[in-house]
Coordinates of C-alpha atoms in Angstrom, one line a residue:
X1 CA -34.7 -106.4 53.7
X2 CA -31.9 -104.4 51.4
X3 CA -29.2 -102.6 52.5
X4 CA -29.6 -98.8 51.8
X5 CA -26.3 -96.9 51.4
X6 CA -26.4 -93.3 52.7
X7 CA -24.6 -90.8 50.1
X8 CA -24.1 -88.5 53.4
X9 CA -22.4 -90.7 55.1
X10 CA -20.3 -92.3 52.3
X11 CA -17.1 -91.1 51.0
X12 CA -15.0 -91.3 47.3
X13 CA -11.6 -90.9 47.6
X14 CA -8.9 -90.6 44.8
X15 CA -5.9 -92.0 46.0
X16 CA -6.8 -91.7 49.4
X17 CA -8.0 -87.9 49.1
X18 CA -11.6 -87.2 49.2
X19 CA -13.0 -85.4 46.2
X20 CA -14.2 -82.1 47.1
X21 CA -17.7 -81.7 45.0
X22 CA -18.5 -84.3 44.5
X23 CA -22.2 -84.8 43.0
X24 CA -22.2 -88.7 41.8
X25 CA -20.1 -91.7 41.1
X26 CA -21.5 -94.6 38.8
X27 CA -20.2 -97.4 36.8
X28 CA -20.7 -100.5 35.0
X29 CA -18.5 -104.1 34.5
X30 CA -19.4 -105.3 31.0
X31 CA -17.8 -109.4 30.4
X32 CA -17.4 -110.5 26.5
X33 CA -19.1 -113.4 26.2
X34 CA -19.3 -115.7 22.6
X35 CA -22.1 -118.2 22.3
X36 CA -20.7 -121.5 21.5
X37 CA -23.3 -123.0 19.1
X38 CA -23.8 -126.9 18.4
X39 CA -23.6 -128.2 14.7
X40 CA -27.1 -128.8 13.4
X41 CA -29.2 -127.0 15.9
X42 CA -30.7 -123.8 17.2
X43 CA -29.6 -123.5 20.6
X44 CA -26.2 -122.7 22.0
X45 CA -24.5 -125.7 24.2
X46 CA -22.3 -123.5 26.4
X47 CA -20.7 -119.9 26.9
X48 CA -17.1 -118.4 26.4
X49 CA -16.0 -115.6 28.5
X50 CA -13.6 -113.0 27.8
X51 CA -12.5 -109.9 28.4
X52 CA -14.6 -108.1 31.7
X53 CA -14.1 -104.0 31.4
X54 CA -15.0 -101.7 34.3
X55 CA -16.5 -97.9 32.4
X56 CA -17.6 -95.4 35.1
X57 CA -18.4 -91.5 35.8
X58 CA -17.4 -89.0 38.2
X59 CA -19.6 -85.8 38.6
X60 CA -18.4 -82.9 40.4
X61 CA -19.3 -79.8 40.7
X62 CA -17.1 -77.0 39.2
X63 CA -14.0 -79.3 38.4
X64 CA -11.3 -81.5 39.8
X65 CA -8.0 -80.6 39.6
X66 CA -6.9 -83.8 40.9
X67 CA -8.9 -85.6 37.6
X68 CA -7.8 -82.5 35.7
X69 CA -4.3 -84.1 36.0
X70 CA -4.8 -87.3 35.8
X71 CA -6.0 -86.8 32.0
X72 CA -3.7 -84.4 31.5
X73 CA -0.9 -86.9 32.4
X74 CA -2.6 -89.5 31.2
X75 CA -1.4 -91.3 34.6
X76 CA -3.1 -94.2 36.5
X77 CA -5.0 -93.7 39.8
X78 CA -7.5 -95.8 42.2
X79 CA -11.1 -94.9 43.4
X80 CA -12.0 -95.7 46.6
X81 CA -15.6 -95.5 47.3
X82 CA -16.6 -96.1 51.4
X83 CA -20.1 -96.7 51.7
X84 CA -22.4 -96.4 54.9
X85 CA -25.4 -97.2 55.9
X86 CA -25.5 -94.9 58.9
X87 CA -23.0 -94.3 61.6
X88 CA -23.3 -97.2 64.0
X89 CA -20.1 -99.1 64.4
X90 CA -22.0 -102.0 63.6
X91 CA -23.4 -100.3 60.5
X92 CA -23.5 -102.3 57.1
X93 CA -21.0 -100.9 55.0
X94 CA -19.1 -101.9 51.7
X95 CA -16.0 -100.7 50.0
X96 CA -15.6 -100.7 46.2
X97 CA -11.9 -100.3 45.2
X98 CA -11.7 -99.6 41.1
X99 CA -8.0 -100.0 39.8
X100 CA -5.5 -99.3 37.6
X101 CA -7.9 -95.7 36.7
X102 CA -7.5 -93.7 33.6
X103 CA -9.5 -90.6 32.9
X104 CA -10.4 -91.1 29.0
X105 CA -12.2 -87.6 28.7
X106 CA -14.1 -84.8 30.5
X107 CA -17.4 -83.3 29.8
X108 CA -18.2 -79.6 30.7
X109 CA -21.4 -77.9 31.2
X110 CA -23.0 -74.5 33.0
X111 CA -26.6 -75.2 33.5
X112 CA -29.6 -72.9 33.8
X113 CA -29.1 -71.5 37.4
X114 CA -25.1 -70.9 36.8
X115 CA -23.7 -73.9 38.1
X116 CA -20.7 -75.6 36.2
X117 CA -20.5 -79.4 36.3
X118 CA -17.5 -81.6 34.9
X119 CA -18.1 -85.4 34.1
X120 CA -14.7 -86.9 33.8
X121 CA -15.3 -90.6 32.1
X122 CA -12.8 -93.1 33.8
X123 CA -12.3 -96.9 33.1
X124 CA -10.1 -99.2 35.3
X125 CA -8.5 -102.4 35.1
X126 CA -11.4 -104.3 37.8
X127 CA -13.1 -103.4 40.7
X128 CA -13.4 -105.4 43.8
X129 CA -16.3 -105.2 46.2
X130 CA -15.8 -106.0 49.7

């Protein structure tokens, strides 16, 4: 049976402050990898890895000063994101902690019913689930 996280009961913190706003935080870990090929065949005989990067996106609703600063600055920061399933102590929960942050740019939009939505892009040096 899967675990299903509860975005209620969850929180994202930016170095250890909760980000008010918040609509949704996604990401993805993308690894380099180079086929290593044998002489006189078709088929590939084993895999090189390289370099693993961590991309992700912060939503919020209006804007985050917090993030604002960050790209401003050009400083580093770390994501803290404290899922829950509900609010047993015995609960399943899991904490992803993305390092090392940088905030490479920041989308702005006012939709249709007047609400204003930044998208600040981040990448960080790894993330560690636990």
């Amino acid at each position: 049976m899967p675990t299903i996280f509860s975005a209620n009961r969850s929180s994202v913190l930016i170095d250890g402050e909760a980000i008010e706003g918040l609509q949704s935080l996604a990401f993805r870990v993308t690894t380099e990898r180079e086929d290593i090929r044998a002489i006189g065949s078709a088929e590939r005989i084993a895999v090189s890895f390289g370099l693993r990067s961590v991309q992700g996106e912060v939503v919020v609703r209006s804007a985050s000063y917090k993030l604002d600063e960050h790209l401003k600055n050009q400083s580093t920061f770390q994501i803290v994101a404290n899922l829950k399933k509900d609010e047993a102590a015995d609960a399943p929960k899991r904490t992803l902690s993305f390092d090392e942050c940088f905030v490479e740019n920041k989308e702005f939009s006012v939709g249709a019913g007047g609400t204003v939505v930044s998208t600040y892009v981040f990448s960080a040096t790894r993330v560690r689930e636990e």
